[in-house]
N, CA and C of each residue as an Amber inpcrd file, in Angstrom:
protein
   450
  16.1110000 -17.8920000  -3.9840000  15.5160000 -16.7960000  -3.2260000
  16.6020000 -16.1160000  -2.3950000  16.5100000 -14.5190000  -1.8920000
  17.9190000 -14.0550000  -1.1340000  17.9470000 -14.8410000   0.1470000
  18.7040000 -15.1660000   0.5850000  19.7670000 -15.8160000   1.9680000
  19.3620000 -17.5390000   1.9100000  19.3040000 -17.6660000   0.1050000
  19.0510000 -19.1020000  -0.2280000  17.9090000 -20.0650000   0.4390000
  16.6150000 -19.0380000   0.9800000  15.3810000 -19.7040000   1.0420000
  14.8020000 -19.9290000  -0.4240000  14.0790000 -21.1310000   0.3870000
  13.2900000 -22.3110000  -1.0030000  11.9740000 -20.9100000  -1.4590000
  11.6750000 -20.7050000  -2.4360000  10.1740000 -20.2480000  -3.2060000
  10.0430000 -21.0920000  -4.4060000   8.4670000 -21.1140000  -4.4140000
   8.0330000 -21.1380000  -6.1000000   8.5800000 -20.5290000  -6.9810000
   8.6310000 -21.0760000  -7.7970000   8.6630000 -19.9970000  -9.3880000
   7.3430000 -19.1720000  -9.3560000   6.3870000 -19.7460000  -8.8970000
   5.2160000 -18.3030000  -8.9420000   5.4610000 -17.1770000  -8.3180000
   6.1100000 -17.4630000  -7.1300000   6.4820000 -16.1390000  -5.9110000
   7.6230000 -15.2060000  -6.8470000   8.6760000 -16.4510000  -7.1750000
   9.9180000 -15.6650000  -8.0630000   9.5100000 -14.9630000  -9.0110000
   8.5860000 -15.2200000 -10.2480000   8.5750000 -14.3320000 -11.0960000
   7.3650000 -13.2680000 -10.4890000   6.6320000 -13.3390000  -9.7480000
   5.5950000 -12.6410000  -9.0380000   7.0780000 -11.3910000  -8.6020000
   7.6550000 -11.5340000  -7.6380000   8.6870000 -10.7190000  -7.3540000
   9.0480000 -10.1180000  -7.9930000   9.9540000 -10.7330000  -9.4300000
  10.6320000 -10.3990000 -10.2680000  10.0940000  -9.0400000 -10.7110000
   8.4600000  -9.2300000 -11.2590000   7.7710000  -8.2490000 -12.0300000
   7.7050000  -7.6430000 -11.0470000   7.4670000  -7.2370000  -9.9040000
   7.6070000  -6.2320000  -8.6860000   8.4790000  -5.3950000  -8.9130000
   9.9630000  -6.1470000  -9.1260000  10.8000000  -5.3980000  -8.5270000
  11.3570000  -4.7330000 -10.3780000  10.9050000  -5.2070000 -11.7050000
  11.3430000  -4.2820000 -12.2980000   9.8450000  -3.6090000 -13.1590000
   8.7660000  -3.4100000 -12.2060000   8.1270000  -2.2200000 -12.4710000
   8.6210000  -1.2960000 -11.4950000   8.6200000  -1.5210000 -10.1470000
   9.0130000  -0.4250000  -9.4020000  10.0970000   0.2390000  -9.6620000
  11.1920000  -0.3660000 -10.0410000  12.3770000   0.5020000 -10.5280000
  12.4290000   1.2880000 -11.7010000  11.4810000   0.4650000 -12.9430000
  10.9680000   1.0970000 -13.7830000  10.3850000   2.3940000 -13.3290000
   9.8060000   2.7710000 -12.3920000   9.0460000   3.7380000 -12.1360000
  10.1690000   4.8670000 -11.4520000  10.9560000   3.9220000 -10.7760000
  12.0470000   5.0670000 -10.1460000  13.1020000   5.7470000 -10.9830000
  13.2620000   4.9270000 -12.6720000  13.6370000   5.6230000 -13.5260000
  13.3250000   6.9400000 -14.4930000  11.6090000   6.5260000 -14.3250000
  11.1200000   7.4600000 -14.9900000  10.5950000   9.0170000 -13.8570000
  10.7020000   8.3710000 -12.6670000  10.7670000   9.7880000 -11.9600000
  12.0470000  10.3510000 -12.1620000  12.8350000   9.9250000 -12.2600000
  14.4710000  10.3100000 -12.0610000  14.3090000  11.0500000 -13.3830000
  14.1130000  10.6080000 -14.6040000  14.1080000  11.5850000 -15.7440000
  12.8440000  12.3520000 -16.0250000  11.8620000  12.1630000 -15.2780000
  11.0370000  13.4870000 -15.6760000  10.0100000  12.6570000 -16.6960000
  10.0800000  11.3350000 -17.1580000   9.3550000  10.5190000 -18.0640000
   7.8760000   9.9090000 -17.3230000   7.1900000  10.2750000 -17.2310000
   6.0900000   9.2050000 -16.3860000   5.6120000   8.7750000 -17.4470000
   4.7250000   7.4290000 -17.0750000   4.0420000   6.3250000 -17.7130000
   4.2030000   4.8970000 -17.1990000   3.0940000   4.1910000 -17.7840000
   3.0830000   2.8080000 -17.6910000   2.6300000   2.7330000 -16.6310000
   1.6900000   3.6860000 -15.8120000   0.8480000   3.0780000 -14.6470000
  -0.2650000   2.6940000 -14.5290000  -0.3680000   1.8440000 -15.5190000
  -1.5730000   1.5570000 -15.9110000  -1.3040000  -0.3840000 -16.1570000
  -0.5050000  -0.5750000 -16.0840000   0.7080000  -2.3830000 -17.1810000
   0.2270000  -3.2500000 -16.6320000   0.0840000  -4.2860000 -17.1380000
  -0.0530000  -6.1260000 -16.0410000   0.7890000  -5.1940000 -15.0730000
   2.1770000  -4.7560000 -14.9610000   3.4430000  -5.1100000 -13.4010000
   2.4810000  -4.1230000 -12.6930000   1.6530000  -2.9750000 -13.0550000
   1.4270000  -2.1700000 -12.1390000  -0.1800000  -2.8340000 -11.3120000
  -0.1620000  -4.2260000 -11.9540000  -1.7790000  -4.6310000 -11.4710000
  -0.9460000  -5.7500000 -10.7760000   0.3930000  -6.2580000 -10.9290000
   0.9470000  -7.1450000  -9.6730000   1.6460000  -6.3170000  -8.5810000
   1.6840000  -5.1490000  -8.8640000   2.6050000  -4.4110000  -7.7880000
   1.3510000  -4.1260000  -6.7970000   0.5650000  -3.6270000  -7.1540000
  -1.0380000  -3.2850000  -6.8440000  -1.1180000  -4.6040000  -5.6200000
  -1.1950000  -5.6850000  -6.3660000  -1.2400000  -6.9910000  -5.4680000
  -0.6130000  -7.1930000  -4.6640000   0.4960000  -6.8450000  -4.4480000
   1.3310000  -7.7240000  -3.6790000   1.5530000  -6.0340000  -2.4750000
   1.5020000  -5.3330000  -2.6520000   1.2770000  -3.9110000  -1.7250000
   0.3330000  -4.0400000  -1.0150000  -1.0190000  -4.6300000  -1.8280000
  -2.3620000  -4.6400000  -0.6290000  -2.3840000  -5.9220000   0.0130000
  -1.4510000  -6.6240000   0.0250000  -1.2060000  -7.9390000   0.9130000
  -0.4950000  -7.5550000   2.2730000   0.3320000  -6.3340000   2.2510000
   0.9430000  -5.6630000   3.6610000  -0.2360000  -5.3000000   4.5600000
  -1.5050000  -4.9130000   3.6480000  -1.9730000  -4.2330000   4.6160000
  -2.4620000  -4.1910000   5.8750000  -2.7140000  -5.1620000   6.2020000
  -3.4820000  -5.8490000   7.3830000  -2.5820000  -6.0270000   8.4990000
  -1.1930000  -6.1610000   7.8970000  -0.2870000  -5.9090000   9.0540000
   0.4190000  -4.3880000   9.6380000   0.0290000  -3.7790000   8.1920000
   0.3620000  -2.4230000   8.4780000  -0.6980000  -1.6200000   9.7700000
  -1.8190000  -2.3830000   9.1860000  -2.4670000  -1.1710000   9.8610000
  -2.6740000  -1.8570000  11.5330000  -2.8380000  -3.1530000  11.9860000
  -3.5810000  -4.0050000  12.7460000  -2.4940000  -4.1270000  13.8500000
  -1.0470000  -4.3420000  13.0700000   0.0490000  -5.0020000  13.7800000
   1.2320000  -3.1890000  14.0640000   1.2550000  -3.0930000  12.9810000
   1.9960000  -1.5060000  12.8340000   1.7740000  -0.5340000  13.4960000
   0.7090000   0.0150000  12.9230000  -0.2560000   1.2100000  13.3490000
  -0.7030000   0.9770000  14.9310000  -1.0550000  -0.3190000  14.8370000
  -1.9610000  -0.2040000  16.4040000  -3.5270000  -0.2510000  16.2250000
  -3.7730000  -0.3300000  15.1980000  -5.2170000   0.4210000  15.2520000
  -6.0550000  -0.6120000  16.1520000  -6.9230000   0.2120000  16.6550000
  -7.8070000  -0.9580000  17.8740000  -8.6500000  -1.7330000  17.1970000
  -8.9970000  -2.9930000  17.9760000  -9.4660000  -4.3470000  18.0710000
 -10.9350000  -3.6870000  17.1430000 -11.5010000  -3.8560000  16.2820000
 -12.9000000  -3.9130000  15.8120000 -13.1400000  -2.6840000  14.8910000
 -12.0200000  -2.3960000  14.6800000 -11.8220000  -1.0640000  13.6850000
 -11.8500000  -1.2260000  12.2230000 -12.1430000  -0.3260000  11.6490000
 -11.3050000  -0.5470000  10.0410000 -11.0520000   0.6830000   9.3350000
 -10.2750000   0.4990000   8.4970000  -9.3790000   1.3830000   7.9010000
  -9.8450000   1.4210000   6.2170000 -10.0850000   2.2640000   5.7870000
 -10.5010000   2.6490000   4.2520000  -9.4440000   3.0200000   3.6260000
  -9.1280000   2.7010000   2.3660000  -7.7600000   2.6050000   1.3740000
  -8.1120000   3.2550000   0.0330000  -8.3750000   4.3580000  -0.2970000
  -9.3210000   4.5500000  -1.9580000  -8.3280000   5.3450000  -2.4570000
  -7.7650000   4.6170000  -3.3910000  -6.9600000   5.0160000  -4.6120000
  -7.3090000   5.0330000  -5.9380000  -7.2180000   6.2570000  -6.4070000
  -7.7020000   6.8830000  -7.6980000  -6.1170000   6.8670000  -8.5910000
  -7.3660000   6.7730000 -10.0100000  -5.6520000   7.0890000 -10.5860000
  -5.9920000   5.6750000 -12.0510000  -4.7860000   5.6320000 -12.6610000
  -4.5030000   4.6700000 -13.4010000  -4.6560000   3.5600000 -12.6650000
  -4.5070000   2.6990000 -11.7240000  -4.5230000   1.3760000 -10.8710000
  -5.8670000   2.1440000  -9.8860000  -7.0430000   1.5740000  -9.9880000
  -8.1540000   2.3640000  -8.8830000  -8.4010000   1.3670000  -7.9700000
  -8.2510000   1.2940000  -6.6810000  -9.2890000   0.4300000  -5.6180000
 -10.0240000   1.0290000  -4.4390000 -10.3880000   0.1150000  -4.1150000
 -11.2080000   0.9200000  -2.9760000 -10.8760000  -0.3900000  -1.9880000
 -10.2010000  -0.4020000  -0.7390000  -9.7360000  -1.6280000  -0.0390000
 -10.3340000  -1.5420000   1.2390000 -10.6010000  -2.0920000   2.6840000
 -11.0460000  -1.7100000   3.6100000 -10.0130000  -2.6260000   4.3780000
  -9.7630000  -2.4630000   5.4020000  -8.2100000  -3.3790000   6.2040000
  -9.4640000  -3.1580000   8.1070000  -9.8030000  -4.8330000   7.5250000
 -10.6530000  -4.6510000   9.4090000  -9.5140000  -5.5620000  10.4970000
 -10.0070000  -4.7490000  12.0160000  -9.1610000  -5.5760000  12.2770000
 -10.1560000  -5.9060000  13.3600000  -9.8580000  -7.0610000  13.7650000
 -11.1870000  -8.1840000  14.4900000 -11.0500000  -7.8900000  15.9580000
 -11.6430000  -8.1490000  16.7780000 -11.6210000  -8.1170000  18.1020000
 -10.2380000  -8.8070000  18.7490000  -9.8600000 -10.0580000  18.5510000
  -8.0610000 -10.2080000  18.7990000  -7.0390000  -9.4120000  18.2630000
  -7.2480000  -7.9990000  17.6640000  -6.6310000  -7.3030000  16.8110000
  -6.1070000  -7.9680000  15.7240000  -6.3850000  -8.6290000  14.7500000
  -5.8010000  -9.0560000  13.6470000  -6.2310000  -8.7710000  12.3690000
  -5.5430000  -8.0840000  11.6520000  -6.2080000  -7.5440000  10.3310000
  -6.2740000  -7.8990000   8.9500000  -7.3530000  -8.0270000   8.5930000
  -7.4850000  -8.8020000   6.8780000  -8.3690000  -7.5620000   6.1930000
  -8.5770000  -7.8370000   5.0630000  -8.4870000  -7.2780000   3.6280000
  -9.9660000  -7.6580000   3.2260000 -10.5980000  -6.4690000   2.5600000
 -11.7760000  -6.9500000   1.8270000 -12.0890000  -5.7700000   0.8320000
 -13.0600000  -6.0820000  -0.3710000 -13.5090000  -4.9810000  -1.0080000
 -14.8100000  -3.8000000  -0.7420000 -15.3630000  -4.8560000   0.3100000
 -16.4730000  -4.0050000   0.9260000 -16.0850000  -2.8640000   1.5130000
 -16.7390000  -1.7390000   1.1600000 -16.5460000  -0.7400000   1.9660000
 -17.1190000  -0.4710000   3.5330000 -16.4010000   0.3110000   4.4980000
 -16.8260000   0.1660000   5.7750000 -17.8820000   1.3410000   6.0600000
 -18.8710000   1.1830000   6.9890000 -19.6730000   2.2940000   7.5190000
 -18.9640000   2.8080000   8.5260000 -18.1960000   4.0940000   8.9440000
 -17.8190000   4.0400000  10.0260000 -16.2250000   3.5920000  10.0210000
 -15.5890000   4.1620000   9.4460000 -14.4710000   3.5470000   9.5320000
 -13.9180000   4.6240000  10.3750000 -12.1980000   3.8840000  11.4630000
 -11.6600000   4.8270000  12.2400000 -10.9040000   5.7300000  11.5940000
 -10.5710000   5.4000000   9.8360000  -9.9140000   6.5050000   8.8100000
 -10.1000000   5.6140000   7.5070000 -10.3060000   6.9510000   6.9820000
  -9.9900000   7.0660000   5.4380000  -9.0460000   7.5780000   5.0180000
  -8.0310000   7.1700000   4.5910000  -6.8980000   7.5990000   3.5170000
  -7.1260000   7.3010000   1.7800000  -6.9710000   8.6280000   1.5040000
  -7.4020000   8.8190000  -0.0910000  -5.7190000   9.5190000  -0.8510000
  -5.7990000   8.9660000  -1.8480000  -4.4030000   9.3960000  -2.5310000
  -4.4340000   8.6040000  -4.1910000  -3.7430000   8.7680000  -4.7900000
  -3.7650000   8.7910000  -6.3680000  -3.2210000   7.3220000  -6.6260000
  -2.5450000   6.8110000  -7.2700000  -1.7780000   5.7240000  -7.3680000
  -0.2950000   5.6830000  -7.2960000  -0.0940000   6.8650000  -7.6900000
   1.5920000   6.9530000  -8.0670000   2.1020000   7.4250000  -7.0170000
   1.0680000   8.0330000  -6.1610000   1.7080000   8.3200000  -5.0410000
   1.2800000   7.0750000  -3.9380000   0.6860000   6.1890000  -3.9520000
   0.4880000   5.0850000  -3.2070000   1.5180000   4.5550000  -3.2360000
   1.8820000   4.0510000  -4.4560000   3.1460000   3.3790000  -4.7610000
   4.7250000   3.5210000  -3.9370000   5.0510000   4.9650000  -4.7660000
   6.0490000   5.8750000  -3.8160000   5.7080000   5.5650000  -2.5960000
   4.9570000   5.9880000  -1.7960000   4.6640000   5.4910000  -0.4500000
   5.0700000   4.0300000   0.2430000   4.5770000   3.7490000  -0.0400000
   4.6940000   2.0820000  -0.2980000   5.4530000   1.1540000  -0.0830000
   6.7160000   2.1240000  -1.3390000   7.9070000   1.3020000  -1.7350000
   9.0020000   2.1860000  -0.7550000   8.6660000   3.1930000  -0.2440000
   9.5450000   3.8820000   0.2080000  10.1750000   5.3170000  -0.1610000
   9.5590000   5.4170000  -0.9240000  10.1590000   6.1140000  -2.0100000
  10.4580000   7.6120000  -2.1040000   9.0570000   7.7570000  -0.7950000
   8.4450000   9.2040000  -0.2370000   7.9560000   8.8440000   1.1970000
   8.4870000  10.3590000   1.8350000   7.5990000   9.9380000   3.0690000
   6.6450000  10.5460000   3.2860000   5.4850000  10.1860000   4.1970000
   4.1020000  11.1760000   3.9030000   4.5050000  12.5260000   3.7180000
   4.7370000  12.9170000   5.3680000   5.3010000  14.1940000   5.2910000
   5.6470000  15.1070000   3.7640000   6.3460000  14.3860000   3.3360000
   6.5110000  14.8530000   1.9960000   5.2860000  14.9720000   0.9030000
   4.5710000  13.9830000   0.7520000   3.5450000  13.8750000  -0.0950000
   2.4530000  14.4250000   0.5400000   2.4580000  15.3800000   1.6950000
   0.5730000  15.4550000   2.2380000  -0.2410000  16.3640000   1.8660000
   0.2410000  16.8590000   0.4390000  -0.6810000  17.5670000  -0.5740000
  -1.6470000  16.2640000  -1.4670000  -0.6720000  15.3670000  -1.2200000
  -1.3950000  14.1600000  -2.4040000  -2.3150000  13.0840000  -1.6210000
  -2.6770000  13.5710000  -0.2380000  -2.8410000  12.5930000   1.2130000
  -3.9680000  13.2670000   1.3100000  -5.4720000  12.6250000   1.2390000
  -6.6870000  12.9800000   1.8070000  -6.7110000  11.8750000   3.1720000
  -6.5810000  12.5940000   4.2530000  -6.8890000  12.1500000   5.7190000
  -8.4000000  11.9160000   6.0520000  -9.5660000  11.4740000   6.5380000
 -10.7580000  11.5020000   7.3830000 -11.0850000  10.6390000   8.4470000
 -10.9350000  11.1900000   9.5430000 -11.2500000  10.2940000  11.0120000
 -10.0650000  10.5330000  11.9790000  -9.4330000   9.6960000  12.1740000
  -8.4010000   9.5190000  13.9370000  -7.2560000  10.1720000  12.9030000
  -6.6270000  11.1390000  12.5390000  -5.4580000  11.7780000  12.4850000
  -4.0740000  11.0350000  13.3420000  -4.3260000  10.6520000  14.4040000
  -3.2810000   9.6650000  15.3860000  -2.7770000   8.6310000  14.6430000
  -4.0080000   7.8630000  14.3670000  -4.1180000   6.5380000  14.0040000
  -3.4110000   6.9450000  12.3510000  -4.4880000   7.8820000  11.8720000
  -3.4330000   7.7980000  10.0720000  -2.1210000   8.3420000  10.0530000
  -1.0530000   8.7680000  10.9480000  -0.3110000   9.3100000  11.0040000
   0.2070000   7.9270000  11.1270000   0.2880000   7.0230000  12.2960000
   0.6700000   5.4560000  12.6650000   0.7300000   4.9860000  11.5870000
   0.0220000   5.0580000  10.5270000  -0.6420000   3.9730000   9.3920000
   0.2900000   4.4090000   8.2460000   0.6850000   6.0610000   8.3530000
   1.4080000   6.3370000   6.9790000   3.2420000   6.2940000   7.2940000
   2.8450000   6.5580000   8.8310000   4.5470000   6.5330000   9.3340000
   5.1610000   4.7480000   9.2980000   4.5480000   4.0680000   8.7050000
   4.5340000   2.0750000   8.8350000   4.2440000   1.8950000   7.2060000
   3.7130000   2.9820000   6.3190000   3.8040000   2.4540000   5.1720000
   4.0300000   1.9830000   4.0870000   5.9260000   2.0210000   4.4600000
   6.8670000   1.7210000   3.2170000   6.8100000   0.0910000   3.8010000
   6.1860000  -0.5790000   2.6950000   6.5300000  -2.1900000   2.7340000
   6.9720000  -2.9010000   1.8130000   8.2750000  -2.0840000   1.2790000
   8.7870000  -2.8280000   0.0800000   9.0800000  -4.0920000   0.4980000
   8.7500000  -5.3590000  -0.1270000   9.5280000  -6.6980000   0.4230000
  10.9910000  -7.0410000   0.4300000  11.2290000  -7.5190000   0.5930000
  12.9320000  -7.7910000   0.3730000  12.9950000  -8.7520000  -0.6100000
């Protein structure tokens, strides 16, 4: 693992496929080629992106104690995620959707990704960025959203 920490072989090749779909993807933007967002890597990249979230939004963002945050991505990879964060502010992950959420962020997949990984910054993408609710708060949430792992 880098700086010679111990992992599984599950984490390692879990990584592995991370890190050569995403580059895969940064090749085919670079030439003008899109595809393959649809692959097993783009349903582990999928995974291991919506595992940030709870810190993005809970720990990052700020968002207040009893809130939640809506995640709906369309596209080749589709979810619909909700990121609550509990009264000690701490935030976890579910598929239920929220009544009332303090935002909805809506966007495609390929641009989730880009996002994500770093790749783009909102600013740049906020034709591809459906906002609804605290504008403050989704601004916090998209300005914290590159979580490529190391």
């Amino acid at each position: 693992a880098p700086l010679g920490a111990e992992q599984t072989l599950e984490v390692a090749y879990r990584m592995r496929a991370f890190d050569v779909w995403v580059h895969e993807q940064d090749l085919r933007t670079a030439l003008g080629v899109p595809g393959n967002l649809d692959s097993p890597g783009a349903h582990v990249v999928r995974d291991v992106l919506l595992e940030a979230l709870p810190k993005v939004v809970a720990k990052d963002a700020g968002a207040p104690a009893s809130s939640a945050v809506v995640f709906d991505v369309t596209g080749p990879v589709e979810f619909l995620r909700t990121v609550r964060v509990d009264a000690e502010g701490r935030g976890s992950i579910d598929g239920a959707p929220s009544l009332g959420p303090a935002v909805t962020l809506a966007t495609d997949w390929e641009t989730y990704v880009r996002l994500a990984c770093g790749r783009v910054r909102a600013a740049d993408a906020a034709d591809r960025i459906k906002v609804e609710g605290d504008e403050r708060l989704a601004r916090a949430i998209l300005d914290n959203f590159a979580v490529t792992p190391n």
